[in-house]
Tab-separated table of C-alpha atoms in Angstrom:
chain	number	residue	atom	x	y	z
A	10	UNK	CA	134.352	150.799	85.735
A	11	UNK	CA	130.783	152.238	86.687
A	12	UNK	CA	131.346	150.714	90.155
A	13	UNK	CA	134.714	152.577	90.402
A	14	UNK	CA	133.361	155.886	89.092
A	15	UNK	CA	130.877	156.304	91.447
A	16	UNK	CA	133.745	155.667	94.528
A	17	UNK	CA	135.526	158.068	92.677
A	18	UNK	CA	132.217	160.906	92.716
A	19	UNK	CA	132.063	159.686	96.513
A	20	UNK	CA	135.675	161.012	96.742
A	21	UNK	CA	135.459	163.952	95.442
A	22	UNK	CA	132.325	164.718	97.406
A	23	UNK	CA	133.966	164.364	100.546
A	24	UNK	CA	136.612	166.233	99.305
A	25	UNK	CA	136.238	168.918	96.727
A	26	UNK	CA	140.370	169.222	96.224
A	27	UNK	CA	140.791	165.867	95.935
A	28	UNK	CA	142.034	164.569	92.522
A	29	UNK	CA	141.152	160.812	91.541
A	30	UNK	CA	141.917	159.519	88.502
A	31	UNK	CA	141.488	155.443	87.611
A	32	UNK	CA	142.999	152.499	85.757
A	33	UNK	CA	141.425	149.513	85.179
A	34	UNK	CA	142.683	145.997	85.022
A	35	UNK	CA	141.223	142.662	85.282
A	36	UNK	CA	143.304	140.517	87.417
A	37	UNK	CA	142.927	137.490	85.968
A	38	UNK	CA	144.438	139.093	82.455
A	39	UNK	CA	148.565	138.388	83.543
A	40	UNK	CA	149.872	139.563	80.619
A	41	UNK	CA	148.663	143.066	81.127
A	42	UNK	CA	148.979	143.481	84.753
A	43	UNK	CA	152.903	144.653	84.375
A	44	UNK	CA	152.087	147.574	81.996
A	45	UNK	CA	148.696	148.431	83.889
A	46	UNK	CA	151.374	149.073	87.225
A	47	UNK	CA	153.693	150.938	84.741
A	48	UNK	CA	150.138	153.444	83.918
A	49	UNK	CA	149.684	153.688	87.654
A	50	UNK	CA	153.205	155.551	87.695
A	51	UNK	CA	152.536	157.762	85.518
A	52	UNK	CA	149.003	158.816	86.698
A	53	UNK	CA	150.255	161.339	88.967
A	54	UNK	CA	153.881	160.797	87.843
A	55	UNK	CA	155.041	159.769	91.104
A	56	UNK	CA	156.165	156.520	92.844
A	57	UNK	CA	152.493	154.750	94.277
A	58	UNK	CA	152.289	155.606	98.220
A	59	UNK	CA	149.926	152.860	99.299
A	60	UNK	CA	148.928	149.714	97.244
A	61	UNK	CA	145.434	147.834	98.398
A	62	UNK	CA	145.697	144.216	97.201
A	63	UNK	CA	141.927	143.876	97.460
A	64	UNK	CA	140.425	142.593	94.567
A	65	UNK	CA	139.266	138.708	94.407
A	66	UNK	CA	136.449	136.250	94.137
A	67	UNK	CA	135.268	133.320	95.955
A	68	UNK	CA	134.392	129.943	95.553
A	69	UNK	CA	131.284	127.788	96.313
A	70	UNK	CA	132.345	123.950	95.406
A	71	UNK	CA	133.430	120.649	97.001
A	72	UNK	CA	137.497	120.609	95.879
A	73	UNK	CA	136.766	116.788	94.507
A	74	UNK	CA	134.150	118.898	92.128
A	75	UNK	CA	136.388	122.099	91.679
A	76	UNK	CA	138.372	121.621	88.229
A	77	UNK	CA	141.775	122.477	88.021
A	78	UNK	CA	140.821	125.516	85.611
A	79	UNK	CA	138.659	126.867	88.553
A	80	UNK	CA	142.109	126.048	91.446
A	81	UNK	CA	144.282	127.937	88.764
A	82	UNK	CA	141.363	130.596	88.135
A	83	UNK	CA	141.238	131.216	91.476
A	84	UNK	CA	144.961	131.060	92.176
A	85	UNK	CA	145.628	133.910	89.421
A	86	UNK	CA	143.041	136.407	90.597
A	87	UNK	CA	143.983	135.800	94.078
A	88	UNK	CA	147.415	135.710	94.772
A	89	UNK	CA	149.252	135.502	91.686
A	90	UNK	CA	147.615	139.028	90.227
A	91	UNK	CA	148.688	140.443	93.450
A	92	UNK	CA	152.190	139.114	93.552
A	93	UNK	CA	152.711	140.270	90.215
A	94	UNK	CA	151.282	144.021	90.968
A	95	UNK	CA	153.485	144.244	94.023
A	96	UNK	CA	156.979	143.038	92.597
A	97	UNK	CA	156.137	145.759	89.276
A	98	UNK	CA	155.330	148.812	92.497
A	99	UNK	CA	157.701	147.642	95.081
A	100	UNK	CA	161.299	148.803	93.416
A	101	UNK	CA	159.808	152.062	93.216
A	102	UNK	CA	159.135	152.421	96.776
A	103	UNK	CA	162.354	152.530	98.224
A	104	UNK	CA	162.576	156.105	98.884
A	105	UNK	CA	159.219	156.431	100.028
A	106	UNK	CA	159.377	156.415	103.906
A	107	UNK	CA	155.458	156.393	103.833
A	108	UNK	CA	155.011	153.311	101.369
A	109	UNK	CA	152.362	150.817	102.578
A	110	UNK	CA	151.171	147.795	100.829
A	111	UNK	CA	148.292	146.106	102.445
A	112	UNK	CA	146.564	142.694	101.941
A	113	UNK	CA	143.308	142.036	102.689
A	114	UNK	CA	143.403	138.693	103.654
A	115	UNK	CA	140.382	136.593	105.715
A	116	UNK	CA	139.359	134.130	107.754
A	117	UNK	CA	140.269	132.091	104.821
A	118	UNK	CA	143.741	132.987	105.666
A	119	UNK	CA	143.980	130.890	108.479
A	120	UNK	CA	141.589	127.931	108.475
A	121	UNK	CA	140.395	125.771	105.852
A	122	UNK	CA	136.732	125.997	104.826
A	123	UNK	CA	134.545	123.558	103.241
A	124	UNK	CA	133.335	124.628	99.399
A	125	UNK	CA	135.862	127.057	99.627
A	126	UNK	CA	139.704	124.898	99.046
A	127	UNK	CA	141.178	127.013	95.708
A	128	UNK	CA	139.933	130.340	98.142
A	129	UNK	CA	141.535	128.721	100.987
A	130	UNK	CA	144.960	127.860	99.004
A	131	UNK	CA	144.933	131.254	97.585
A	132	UNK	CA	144.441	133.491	100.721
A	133	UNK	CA	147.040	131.365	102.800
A	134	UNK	CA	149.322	131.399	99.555
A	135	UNK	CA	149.327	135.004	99.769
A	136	UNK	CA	149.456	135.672	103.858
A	137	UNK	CA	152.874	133.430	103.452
A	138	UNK	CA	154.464	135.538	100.247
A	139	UNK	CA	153.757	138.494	102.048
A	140	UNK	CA	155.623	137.335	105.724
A	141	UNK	CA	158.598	136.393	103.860
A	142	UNK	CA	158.268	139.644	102.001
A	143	UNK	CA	158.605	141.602	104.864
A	144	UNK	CA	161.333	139.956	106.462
A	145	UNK	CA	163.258	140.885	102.861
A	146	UNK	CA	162.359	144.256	103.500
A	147	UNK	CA	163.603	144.690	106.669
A	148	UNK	CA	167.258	142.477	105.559
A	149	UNK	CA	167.615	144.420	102.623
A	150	UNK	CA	167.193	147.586	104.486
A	151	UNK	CA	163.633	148.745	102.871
A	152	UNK	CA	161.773	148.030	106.565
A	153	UNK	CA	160.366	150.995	106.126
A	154	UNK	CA	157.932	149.779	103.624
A	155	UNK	CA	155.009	148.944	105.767
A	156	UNK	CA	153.786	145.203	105.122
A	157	UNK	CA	150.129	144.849	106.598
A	158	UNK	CA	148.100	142.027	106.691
A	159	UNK	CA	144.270	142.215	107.430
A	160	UNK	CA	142.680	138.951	108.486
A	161	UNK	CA	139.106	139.891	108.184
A	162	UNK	CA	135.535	138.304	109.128
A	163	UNK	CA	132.441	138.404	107.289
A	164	UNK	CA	131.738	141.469	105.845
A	165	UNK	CA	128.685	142.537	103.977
A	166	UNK	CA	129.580	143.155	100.724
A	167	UNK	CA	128.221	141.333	97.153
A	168	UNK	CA	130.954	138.749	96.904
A	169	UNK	CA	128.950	135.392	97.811
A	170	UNK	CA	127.008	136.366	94.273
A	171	UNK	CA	130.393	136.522	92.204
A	172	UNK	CA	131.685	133.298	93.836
A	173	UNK	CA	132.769	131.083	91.020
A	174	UNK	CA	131.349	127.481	90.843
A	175	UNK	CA	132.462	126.676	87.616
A	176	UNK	CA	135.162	128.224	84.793
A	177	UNK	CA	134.922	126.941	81.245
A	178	UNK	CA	137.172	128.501	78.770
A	179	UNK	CA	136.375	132.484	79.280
A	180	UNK	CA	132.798	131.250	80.508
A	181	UNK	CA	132.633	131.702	84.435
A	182	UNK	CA	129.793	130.543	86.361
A	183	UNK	CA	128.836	132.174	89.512
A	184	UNK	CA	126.934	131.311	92.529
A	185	UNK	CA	124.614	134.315	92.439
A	186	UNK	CA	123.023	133.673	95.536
A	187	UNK	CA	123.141	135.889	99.187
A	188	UNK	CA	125.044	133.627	101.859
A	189	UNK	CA	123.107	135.129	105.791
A	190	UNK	CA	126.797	135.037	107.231
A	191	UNK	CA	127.772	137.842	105.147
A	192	UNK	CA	125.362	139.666	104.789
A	193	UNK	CA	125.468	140.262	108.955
A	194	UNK	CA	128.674	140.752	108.709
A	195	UNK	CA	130.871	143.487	109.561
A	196	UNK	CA	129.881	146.797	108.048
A	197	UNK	CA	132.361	148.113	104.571
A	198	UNK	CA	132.613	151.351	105.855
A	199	UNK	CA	133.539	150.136	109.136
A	200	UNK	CA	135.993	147.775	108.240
A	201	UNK	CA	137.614	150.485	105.563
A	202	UNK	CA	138.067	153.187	108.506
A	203	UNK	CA	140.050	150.993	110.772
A	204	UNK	CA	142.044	149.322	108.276
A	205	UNK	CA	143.150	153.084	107.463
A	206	UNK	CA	143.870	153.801	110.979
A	207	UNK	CA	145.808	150.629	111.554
A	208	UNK	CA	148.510	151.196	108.473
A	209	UNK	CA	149.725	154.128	110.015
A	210	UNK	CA	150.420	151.773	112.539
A	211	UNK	CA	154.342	150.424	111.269
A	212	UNK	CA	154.904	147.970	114.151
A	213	UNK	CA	151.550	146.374	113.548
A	214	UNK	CA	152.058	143.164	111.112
A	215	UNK	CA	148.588	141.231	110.721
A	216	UNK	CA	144.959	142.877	112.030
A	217	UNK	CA	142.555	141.165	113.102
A	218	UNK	CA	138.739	142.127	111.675
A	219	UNK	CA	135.729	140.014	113.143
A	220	UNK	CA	132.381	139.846	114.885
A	221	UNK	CA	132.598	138.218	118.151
A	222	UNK	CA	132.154	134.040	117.264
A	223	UNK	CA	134.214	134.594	113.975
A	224	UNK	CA	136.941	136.321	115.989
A	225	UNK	CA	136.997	133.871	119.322
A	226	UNK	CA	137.276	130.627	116.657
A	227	UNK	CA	140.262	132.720	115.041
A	228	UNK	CA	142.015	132.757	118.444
A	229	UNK	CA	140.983	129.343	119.393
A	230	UNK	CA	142.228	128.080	116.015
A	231	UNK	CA	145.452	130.081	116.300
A	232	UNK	CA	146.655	129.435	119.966
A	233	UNK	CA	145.069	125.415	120.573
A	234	UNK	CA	144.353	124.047	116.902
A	235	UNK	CA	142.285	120.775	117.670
A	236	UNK	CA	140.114	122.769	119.682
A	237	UNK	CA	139.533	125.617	117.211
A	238	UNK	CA	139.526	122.731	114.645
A	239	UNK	CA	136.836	120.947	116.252
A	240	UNK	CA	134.237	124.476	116.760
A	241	UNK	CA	135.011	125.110	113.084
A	242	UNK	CA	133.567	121.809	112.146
A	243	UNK	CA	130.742	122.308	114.624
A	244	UNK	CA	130.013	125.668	113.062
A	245	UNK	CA	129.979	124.453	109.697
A	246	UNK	CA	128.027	121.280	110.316
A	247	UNK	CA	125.318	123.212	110.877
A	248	UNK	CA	125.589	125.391	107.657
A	249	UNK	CA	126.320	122.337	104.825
């Protein structure tokens, strides 16, 4: 909550007029998730405009080592917590010709990574809900909810420390350590602005975020796959 109170000071800093109020969940808590999107509503006691399904964690372990507790860990905080927020917002969007839900997806999204599998499963797991979301939309007459998925690079930001190695019981073990990729990655701010500027884009679908190598393997991987395949093994070769 700290963390989000001082975004919110940031806010209103920028922006004297602006109101920000918060709600805090813990995405890996299911059972509460339904009546945490039902406090949203009433927050400003309006219909949500734009939903950010942001919030995740990483992983840092061979899948033969990763228990199933860790794949279903991971699973819930990263796909399942968002599918569950966005099916409680998304009947209440209908008459909103401005409503946006956007994923922030990664690399992860679209290649498999070593030491990363339940990350890997969860990332593509959402990409996929959210495709055939949108084409539901669109047949059910609701395409003007905006659908945008954000493939994004490596971006400098603490999540390589929270990466989970290890869950036993309510006792989660992290990784706690700085991974070099990330932290020359892609500045927050950056990557923030032009998400923003992209949403108002409705015909735009999936967005590409990346330095230069990240984003050529992306296109490799996407247009010849053996080849991509075979520089992503190269590339991490080097870093296992």
């Amino acid at each position: 909550k700290e963390a989000l109170e001082k975004t919110a000071a940031e806010c209103k800093k920028r922006n004297k007029d602006v109101e920000v109020k918060i709600v805090v969940l813990d995405l890996n808590e299911k059972d509460s998730l339904a009546s945490k999107a039902a406090e949203a509503l009433t927050v400003f006691g309006k219909p949500v405009d734009v939903l950010i399904n942001n919030g995740g964690v990483s992983t840092r372990v061979e899948a033969r080592d990763c228990s199933i507790s860790l794949d279903e860990y991971l699973l819930q905080v990263d796909f399942l917590s968002h599918v569950a927020l966005t099916k409680e917002l998304l009947g209440t969007m209908g008459e909103n010709k401005n409503a946006r839900i956007i994923n922030i997806g990664s690399i992860a999204s679209k290649v498999g990574l070593p030491v990363r599998s339940a990350y890997c499963a969860a990332k593509h797991a959402l990409l996929g809900f959210m495709d055939s979301l949108r084409i539901e939309c669109i047949l059910q007459n609701h395409g003007h909810i905006h659908i945008l998925n954000v493939i994004l690079g490596s971006t400098n930001t603490p999540i390589p420390l929270s990466s989970v190695v290890g869950v036993s019981g309510s006792t989660i073990k992290t990784f706690g350590e700085e991974d070099k990729n990330v932290a020359s990655g892609l500045n927050a701010e950056f990557v923030a602005e032009r998400i923003l500027s992209v949403s108002h884009h409705k015909t735009v679908n999936e967005c590409w975020l990346a330095k230069g190598k990240e984003l050529l393997v992306l296109y490799i991987a996407q247009y010849i796959p053996q080849t991509g395949f075979r520089l992503l093994l190269r590339g991490m070769a080097k870093q296992y």
